[in-house]
Amino acid sequence: GENVEQHPSTLSVQEGDSAVIKCTYSDSASNYFPWYKQELGKRPQLIIDIRSNVGEKKDQRIAVTLNKTAKHFSLHITETQPEDSAVYFCAASIAGGFKTIFGAGTRLFVKA
Amino acid sequence: SQTIHQWPATLVQPVGSPLSLECTVEGTSNPNLYWYRQAAGRGLQLLFYSVGIGQISSEVPQNLSASRPQDRQFILSSKKLLLSDSGFYLCAWTGPTNSPLHFGNGTRLTVT
């Protein structure tokens, strides 16, 4: 089955700096890659997603890139703010399937 | 618009007691429904998913079971809770395949 690995597990940046979180997946049939943000004690919420027919997608300060050949995808947050502090999860969904498999999460700290 | 309701928000149960968590979705028909578990400080583990009434797929052999008695109702149960069943339980739904998960607010279960 699909396996998603996520790095780093913890990331600390200064306010205004950029943050990058990287994920790899194992099943080449995966074709949908969402990213979720989870604040302490709350539910995960979708922040951006990308499909395998696209190499990059951007939404204001957040961007995601996908390298299908290498089976890598990354989340980029620019001009980080303290409210970006949270746990971020990458995920992969297998084409034609119903399951979304998550990475282990990255705890992002943005220091003011 | 679609909404997902999950209850209770918190639950403290003794070892060996039964469990029933309920989730309902409004504003959509024939959703795919999911139960995820999140141990403290950990990632999201898929427990069960359902693509229709009475159709349940189990991802992890365990002390839990799931049922879908109605199109938009998903129930997670246990006959006898174990200490290891403690965690944050999240119900979620999706539309067609490869669409984002929409999570409920979660149930924090503590087994004592």
PDB file of C-alpha atoms in Angstrom:
ATOM      1  CA  GLY A   1       0.000   0.000   0.000  1.00  0.00           C
ATOM      2  CA  GLU A   2       0.875   3.670  -0.101  1.00  0.00           C
ATOM      3  CA  ASN A   3       3.416   5.065   2.342  1.00  0.00           C
ATOM      4  CA  VAL A   4       4.050   8.778   2.874  1.00  0.00           C
ATOM      5  CA  GLU A   5       7.158  10.066   4.616  1.00  0.00           C
ATOM      6  CA  GLN A   6       7.392  13.647   5.834  1.00  0.00           C
ATOM      7  CA  HIS A   7      10.372  15.754   6.947  1.00  0.00           C
ATOM      8  CA  PRO A   8      11.271  17.469   9.128  1.00  0.00           C
ATOM      9  CA  SER A   9       9.234  16.445  12.151  1.00  0.00           C
ATOM     10  CA  THR A  10       9.859  19.830  13.777  1.00  0.00           C
ATOM     11  CA  LEU A  11      10.724  23.141  12.152  1.00  0.00           C
ATOM     12  CA  SER A  12      11.456  26.423  13.869  1.00  0.00           C
ATOM     13  CA  VAL A  13      11.752  29.655  11.860  1.00  0.00           C
ATOM     14  CA  GLN A  14      11.904  33.350  12.553  1.00  0.00           C
ATOM     15  CA  GLU A  15       8.895  35.437  11.643  1.00  0.00           C
ATOM     16  CA  GLY A  16       9.210  36.582   8.035  1.00  0.00           C
ATOM     17  CA  ASP A  17      11.424  33.684   6.984  1.00  0.00           C
ATOM     18  CA  SER A  18      10.322  30.884   4.674  1.00  0.00           C
ATOM     19  CA  ALA A  19       9.453  27.345   5.738  1.00  0.00           C
ATOM     20  CA  VAL A  20       9.709  24.241   3.578  1.00  0.00           C
ATOM     21  CA  ILE A  21       8.229  20.834   4.390  1.00  0.00           C
ATOM     22  CA  LYS A  22       9.020  17.848   2.200  1.00  0.00           C
ATOM     23  CA  CYS A  23       7.172  14.596   1.574  1.00  0.00           C
ATOM     24  CA  THR A  24       7.769  11.484  -0.468  1.00  0.00           C
ATOM     25  CA  TYR A  25       5.279   8.844  -1.491  1.00  0.00           C
ATOM     26  CA  SER A  26       5.736   5.278  -2.598  1.00  0.00           C
ATOM     27  CA  ASP A  27       2.849   4.441  -4.941  1.00  0.00           C
ATOM     28  CA  SER A  28       3.212   5.914  -8.414  1.00  0.00           C
ATOM     29  CA  ALA A  29      -0.558   5.544  -8.851  1.00  0.00           C
ATOM     30  CA  SER A  30      -1.171   8.357  -6.345  1.00  0.00           C
ATOM     31  CA  ASN A  31      -2.459  11.419  -8.133  1.00  0.00           C
ATOM     32  CA  TYR A  32      -3.871  13.776  -5.491  1.00  0.00           C
ATOM     33  CA  PHE A  33      -1.761  15.452  -2.799  1.00  0.00           C
ATOM     34  CA  PRO A  34      -3.498  17.609  -0.169  1.00  0.00           C
ATOM     35  CA  TRP A  35      -1.877  19.510   2.688  1.00  0.00           C
ATOM     36  CA  TYR A  36      -3.619  20.046   6.010  1.00  0.00           C
ATOM     37  CA  LYS A  37      -2.973  22.408   8.891  1.00  0.00           C
ATOM     38  CA  GLN A  38      -3.910  21.367  12.407  1.00  0.00           C
ATOM     39  CA  GLU A  39      -3.903  23.840  15.252  1.00  0.00           C
ATOM     40  CA  LEU A  40      -3.611  22.534  18.779  1.00  0.00           C
ATOM     41  CA  GLY A  41      -6.684  20.547  19.821  1.00  0.00           C
ATOM     42  CA  LYS A  42      -8.502  21.218  16.579  1.00  0.00           C
ATOM     43  CA  ARG A  43      -9.353  19.325  13.432  1.00  0.00           C
ATOM     44  CA  PRO A  44      -7.045  19.256  10.401  1.00  0.00           C
ATOM     45  CA  GLN A  45      -8.094  21.703   7.696  1.00  0.00           C
ATOM     46  CA  LEU A  46      -7.141  21.705   4.047  1.00  0.00           C
ATOM     47  CA  ILE A  47      -4.832  24.575   3.107  1.00  0.00           C
ATOM     48  CA  ILE A  48      -3.800  23.642  -0.432  1.00  0.00           C
ATOM     49  CA  ASP A  49      -3.815  20.634  -2.739  1.00  0.00           C
ATOM     50  CA  ILE A  50      -2.251  19.600  -6.025  1.00  0.00           C
ATOM     51  CA  ARG A  51      -3.080  16.993  -8.624  1.00  0.00           C
ATOM     52  CA  SER A  52      -0.551  15.007 -10.587  1.00  0.00           C
ATOM     53  CA  ASN A  53      -1.188  16.846 -13.840  1.00  0.00           C
ATOM     54  CA  VAL A  54       0.217  20.034 -12.293  1.00  0.00           C
ATOM     55  CA  GLY A  55       3.780  20.715 -11.161  1.00  0.00           C
ATOM     56  CA  GLU A  56       3.182  23.719  -8.950  1.00  0.00           C
ATOM     57  CA  LYS A  57       0.309  25.572  -7.332  1.00  0.00           C
ATOM     58  CA  LYS A  58       0.316  28.790  -5.369  1.00  0.00           C
ATOM     59  CA  ASP A  59      -2.173  30.480  -3.054  1.00  0.00           C
ATOM     60  CA  GLN A  60      -0.912  33.753  -1.581  1.00  0.00           C
ATOM     61  CA  ARG A  61       1.947  32.863   0.803  1.00  0.00           C
ATOM     62  CA  ILE A  62       1.566  29.112   0.322  1.00  0.00           C
ATOM     63  CA  ALA A  63       2.828  27.044  -2.596  1.00  0.00           C
ATOM     64  CA  VAL A  64       3.118  23.358  -3.301  1.00  0.00           C
ATOM     65  CA  THR A  65       5.410  21.660  -5.804  1.00  0.00           C
ATOM     66  CA  LEU A  66       5.201  18.130  -7.147  1.00  0.00           C
ATOM     67  CA  ASN A  67       7.889  16.019  -8.804  1.00  0.00           C
ATOM     68  CA  LYS A  68       6.145  12.885 -10.068  1.00  0.00           C
ATOM     69  CA  THR A  69       9.323  11.282 -11.338  1.00  0.00           C
ATOM     70  CA  ALA A  70      11.006  11.468  -7.960  1.00  0.00           C
ATOM     71  CA  LYS A  71       7.713  11.017  -6.072  1.00  0.00           C
ATOM     72  CA  HIS A  72       8.388  14.124  -4.023  1.00  0.00           C
ATOM     73  CA  PHE A  73       6.108  17.003  -3.100  1.00  0.00           C
ATOM     74  CA  SER A  74       6.782  20.020  -0.918  1.00  0.00           C
ATOM     75  CA  LEU A  75       4.969  22.800   0.900  1.00  0.00           C
ATOM     76  CA  HIS A  76       6.495  26.270   0.860  1.00  0.00           C
ATOM     77  CA  ILE A  77       5.314  29.014   3.205  1.00  0.00           C
ATOM     78  CA  THR A  78       6.787  32.457   2.619  1.00  0.00           C
ATOM     79  CA  GLU A  79       6.810  35.461   4.970  1.00  0.00           C
ATOM     80  CA  THR A  80       5.845  33.267   7.894  1.00  0.00           C
ATOM     81  CA  GLN A  81       3.719  34.716  10.670  1.00  0.00           C
ATOM     82  CA  PRO A  82       3.151  33.515  14.264  1.00  0.00           C
ATOM     83  CA  GLU A  83      -0.328  32.315  13.286  1.00  0.00           C
ATOM     84  CA  ASP A  84       1.294  29.858  10.873  1.00  0.00           C
ATOM     85  CA  SER A  85       2.478  27.921  13.932  1.00  0.00           C
ATOM     86  CA  ALA A  86       0.708  24.549  13.791  1.00  0.00           C
ATOM     87  CA  VAL A  87       1.192  20.942  12.707  1.00  0.00           C
ATOM     88  CA  TYR A  88       1.192  20.424   8.956  1.00  0.00           C
ATOM     89  CA  PHE A  89       0.348  17.104   7.315  1.00  0.00           C
ATOM     90  CA  CYS A  90       0.984  16.046   3.772  1.00  0.00           C
ATOM     91  CA  ALA A  91      -1.105  13.275   2.261  1.00  0.00           C
ATOM     92  CA  ALA A  92      -1.469  11.180  -0.859  1.00  0.00           C
ATOM     93  CA  SER A  93      -4.537   9.681  -2.406  1.00  0.00           C
ATOM     94  CA  ILE A  94      -4.304   6.694  -4.739  1.00  0.00           C
ATOM     95  CA  ALA A  95      -5.909   7.062  -8.134  1.00  0.00           C
ATOM     96  CA  GLY A  96      -9.314   5.425  -8.287  1.00  0.00           C
ATOM     97  CA  GLY A  97      -9.211   4.646  -4.599  1.00  0.00           C
ATOM     98  CA  PHE A  98     -10.895   6.047  -1.550  1.00  0.00           C
ATOM     99  CA  LYS A  99      -8.066   6.243   0.919  1.00  0.00           C
ATOM    100  CA  THR A 100      -5.943   9.214   1.888  1.00  0.00           C
ATOM    101  CA  ILE A 101      -2.670   8.297   3.563  1.00  0.00           C
ATOM    102  CA  PHE A 102      -1.001  10.920   5.751  1.00  0.00           C
ATOM    103  CA  GLY A 103       2.566  11.740   6.567  1.00  0.00           C
ATOM    104  CA  ALA A 104       3.561  11.851  10.227  1.00  0.00           C
ATOM    105  CA  GLY A 105       3.293  15.633  10.434  1.00  0.00           C
ATOM    106  CA  THR A 106       5.617  18.609  10.874  1.00  0.00           C
ATOM    107  CA  ARG A 107       5.314  20.857  13.887  1.00  0.00           C
ATOM    108  CA  LEU A 108       6.094  24.398  12.719  1.00  0.00           C
ATOM    109  CA  PHE A 109       7.058  27.085  15.217  1.00  0.00           C
ATOM    110  CA  VAL A 110       7.220  30.665  13.993  1.00  0.00           C
ATOM    111  CA  LYS A 111       9.086  32.868  16.452  1.00  0.00           C
ATOM    112  CA  ALA A 112       8.088  36.520  16.651  1.00  0.00           C
TER     113      ALA A 112
ATOM    114  CA  SER B   1     -23.317  23.865   2.225  1.00  0.00           C
ATOM    115  CA  GLN B   2     -22.062  20.643   3.706  1.00  0.00           C
ATOM    116  CA  THR B   3     -21.486  20.208   7.417  1.00  0.00           C
ATOM    117  CA  ILE B   4     -20.248  17.326   9.507  1.00  0.00           C
ATOM    118  CA  HIS B   5     -21.268  16.732  13.095  1.00  0.00           C
ATOM    119  CA  GLN B   6     -19.358  14.534  15.489  1.00  0.00           C
ATOM    120  CA  TRP B   7     -20.109  13.826  19.136  1.00  0.00           C
ATOM    121  CA  PRO B   8     -19.314  13.764  21.925  1.00  0.00           C
ATOM    122  CA  ALA B   9     -16.413  16.238  21.985  1.00  0.00           C
ATOM    123  CA  THR B  10     -14.732  14.559  24.951  1.00  0.00           C
ATOM    124  CA  LEU B  11     -15.212  11.224  26.619  1.00  0.00           C
ATOM    125  CA  VAL B  12     -13.621   9.496  29.594  1.00  0.00           C
ATOM    126  CA  GLN B  13     -14.317   5.784  29.817  1.00  0.00           C
ATOM    127  CA  PRO B  14     -12.989   2.979  32.010  1.00  0.00           C
ATOM    128  CA  VAL B  15     -11.135   0.012  30.553  1.00  0.00           C
ATOM    129  CA  GLY B  16     -13.554  -2.705  29.493  1.00  0.00           C
ATOM    130  CA  SER B  17     -16.495  -0.381  28.910  1.00  0.00           C
ATOM    131  CA  PRO B  18     -18.264  -0.088  25.537  1.00  0.00           C
ATOM    132  CA  LEU B  19     -17.886   2.824  23.124  1.00  0.00           C
ATOM    133  CA  SER B  20     -20.119   4.471  20.578  1.00  0.00           C
ATOM    134  CA  LEU B  21     -19.088   7.566  18.622  1.00  0.00           C
ATOM    135  CA  GLU B  22     -21.419   9.035  16.058  1.00  0.00           C
ATOM    136  CA  CYS B  23     -20.908  11.174  13.008  1.00  0.00           C
ATOM    137  CA  THR B  24     -23.434  12.647  10.612  1.00  0.00           C
ATOM    138  CA  VAL B  25     -23.026  14.643   7.438  1.00  0.00           C
ATOM    139  CA  GLU B  26     -25.485  17.178   6.076  1.00  0.00           C
ATOM    140  CA  GLY B  27     -25.810  18.801   2.689  1.00  0.00           C
ATOM    141  CA  THR B  28     -24.479  15.999   0.521  1.00  0.00           C
ATOM    142  CA  SER B  29     -25.574  12.558  -0.567  1.00  0.00           C
ATOM    143  CA  ASN B  30     -23.622   9.324  -0.870  1.00  0.00           C
ATOM    144  CA  PRO B  31     -20.458  10.680   0.760  1.00  0.00           C
ATOM    145  CA  ASN B  32     -17.417   8.534   1.415  1.00  0.00           C
ATOM    146  CA  LEU B  33     -17.038   8.394   5.194  1.00  0.00           C
ATOM    147  CA  TYR B  34     -13.942   7.825   7.285  1.00  0.00           C
ATOM    148  CA  TRP B  35     -12.780   7.295  10.851  1.00  0.00           C
ATOM    149  CA  TYR B  36      -9.231   8.373  11.702  1.00  0.00           C
ATOM    150  CA  ARG B  37      -7.428   8.152  15.031  1.00  0.00           C
ATOM    151  CA  GLN B  38      -4.665  10.448  16.206  1.00  0.00           C
ATOM    152  CA  ALA B  39      -2.564   9.496  19.210  1.00  0.00           C
ATOM    153  CA  ALA B  40      -1.169  12.394  21.246  1.00  0.00           C
ATOM    154  CA  GLY B  41       1.403  14.280  19.186  1.00  0.00           C
ATOM    155  CA  ARG B  42       1.200  11.774  16.365  1.00  0.00           C
ATOM    156  CA  GLY B  43      -0.129  11.455  12.823  1.00  0.00           C
ATOM    157  CA  LEU B  44      -3.486  10.400  11.447  1.00  0.00           C
ATOM    158  CA  GLN B  45      -4.186   6.691  11.257  1.00  0.00           C
ATOM    159  CA  LEU B  46      -7.011   5.538   8.986  1.00  0.00           C
ATOM    160  CA  LEU B  47      -9.244   3.096  10.869  1.00  0.00           C
ATOM    161  CA  PHE B  48     -12.287   2.551   8.650  1.00  0.00           C
ATOM    162  CA  TYR B  49     -13.828   3.898   5.505  1.00  0.00           C
ATOM    163  CA  SER B  50     -17.197   3.433   3.857  1.00  0.00           C
ATOM    164  CA  VAL B  51     -18.349   4.084   0.310  1.00  0.00           C
ATOM    165  CA  GLY B  52     -22.009   3.273   0.947  1.00  0.00           C
ATOM    166  CA  ILE B  53     -24.620   2.026   3.397  1.00  0.00           C
ATOM    167  CA  GLY B  54     -23.481  -1.175   5.051  1.00  0.00           C
ATOM    168  CA  GLN B  55     -20.114  -1.120   3.245  1.00  0.00           C
ATOM    169  CA  ILE B  56     -17.211  -0.922   5.687  1.00  0.00           C
ATOM    170  CA  SER B  57     -13.521  -1.392   4.987  1.00  0.00           C
ATOM    171  CA  SER B  58     -11.195  -1.909   7.922  1.00  0.00           C
ATOM    172  CA  GLU B  59      -7.611  -0.728   7.660  1.00  0.00           C
ATOM    173  CA  VAL B  60      -6.174  -1.845  10.978  1.00  0.00           C
ATOM    174  CA  PRO B  61      -6.987  -5.004  12.951  1.00  0.00           C
ATOM    175  CA  GLN B  62      -8.080  -3.762  16.336  1.00  0.00           C
ATOM    176  CA  ASN B  63     -10.590  -3.578  19.084  1.00  0.00           C
ATOM    177  CA  LEU B  64     -12.938  -1.309  17.143  1.00  0.00           C
ATOM    178  CA  SER B  65     -15.715  -1.695  14.589  1.00  0.00           C
ATOM    179  CA  ALA B  66     -17.667   0.673  12.390  1.00  0.00           C
ATOM    180  CA  SER B  67     -21.160   0.724  10.941  1.00  0.00           C
ATOM    181  CA  ARG B  68     -23.039   2.849   8.436  1.00  0.00           C
ATOM    182  CA  PRO B  69     -26.752   2.353   9.040  1.00  0.00           C
ATOM    183  CA  GLN B  70     -27.767   5.357   6.937  1.00  0.00           C
ATOM    184  CA  ASP B  71     -26.248   7.189   3.985  1.00  0.00           C
ATOM    185  CA  ARG B  72     -24.924  10.080   6.062  1.00  0.00           C
ATOM    186  CA  GLN B  73     -24.351   8.375   9.413  1.00  0.00           C
ATOM    187  CA  PHE B  74     -21.153   6.656  10.496  1.00  0.00           C
ATOM    188  CA  ILE B  75     -20.676   5.011  13.879  1.00  0.00           C
ATOM    189  CA  LEU B  76     -17.507   3.830  15.597  1.00  0.00           C
ATOM    190  CA  SER B  77     -17.943   1.210  18.308  1.00  0.00           C
ATOM    191  CA  SER B  78     -16.129  -1.015  20.712  1.00  0.00           C
ATOM    192  CA  LYS B  79     -17.441  -3.709  23.009  1.00  0.00           C
ATOM    193  CA  LYS B  80     -14.564  -3.419  25.495  1.00  0.00           C
ATOM    194  CA  LEU B  81     -12.178  -0.474  25.497  1.00  0.00           C
ATOM    195  CA  LEU B  82      -8.440  -0.877  26.042  1.00  0.00           C
ATOM    196  CA  LEU B  83      -6.041   1.732  27.411  1.00  0.00           C
ATOM    197  CA  SER B  84      -4.459   1.868  23.956  1.00  0.00           C
ATOM    198  CA  ASP B  85      -7.765   3.061  22.476  1.00  0.00           C
ATOM    199  CA  SER B  86      -7.178   6.510  23.960  1.00  0.00           C
ATOM    200  CA  GLY B  87      -6.748   9.203  21.351  1.00  0.00           C
ATOM    201  CA  PHE B  88      -8.363  11.860  19.218  1.00  0.00           C
ATOM    202  CA  TYR B  89     -10.962  10.319  16.895  1.00  0.00           C
ATOM    203  CA  LEU B  90     -11.839  12.185  13.750  1.00  0.00           C
ATOM    204  CA  CYS B  91     -14.707  11.507  11.397  1.00  0.00           C
ATOM    205  CA  ALA B  92     -14.385  12.822   7.852  1.00  0.00           C
ATOM    206  CA  TRP B  93     -16.157  12.793   4.541  1.00  0.00           C
ATOM    207  CA  THR B  94     -15.228  13.234   0.899  1.00  0.00           C
ATOM    208  CA  GLY B  95     -17.161  13.609  -2.314  1.00  0.00           C
ATOM    209  CA  PRO B  96     -15.911  11.862  -5.456  1.00  0.00           C
ATOM    210  CA  THR B  97     -12.548  10.097  -5.339  1.00  0.00           C
ATOM    211  CA  ASN B  98      -9.497  12.296  -4.993  1.00  0.00           C
ATOM    212  CA  SER B  99     -11.271  15.156  -3.336  1.00  0.00           C
ATOM    213  CA  PRO B 100     -10.241  16.651  -0.004  1.00  0.00           C
ATOM    214  CA  LEU B 101     -11.227  15.227   3.355  1.00  0.00           C
ATOM    215  CA  HIS B 102     -13.528  17.367   5.480  1.00  0.00           C
ATOM    216  CA  PHE B 103     -13.075  16.575   9.146  1.00  0.00           C
ATOM    217  CA  GLY B 104     -15.446  16.812  12.067  1.00  0.00           C
ATOM    218  CA  ASN B 105     -14.321  18.530  15.251  1.00  0.00           C
ATOM    219  CA  GLY B 106     -13.175  15.236  16.748  1.00  0.00           C
ATOM    220  CA  THR B 107     -13.751  13.288  19.945  1.00  0.00           C
ATOM    221  CA  ARG B 108     -11.011  13.183  22.540  1.00  0.00           C
ATOM    222  CA  LEU B 109     -11.274   9.751  24.180  1.00  0.00           C
ATOM    223  CA  THR B 110      -9.428   8.934  27.383  1.00  0.00           C
ATOM    224  CA  VAL B 111      -9.571   5.363  28.591  1.00  0.00           C
ATOM    225  CA  THR B 112      -8.716   5.083  32.296  1.00  0.00           C
TER     226      THR B 112
END
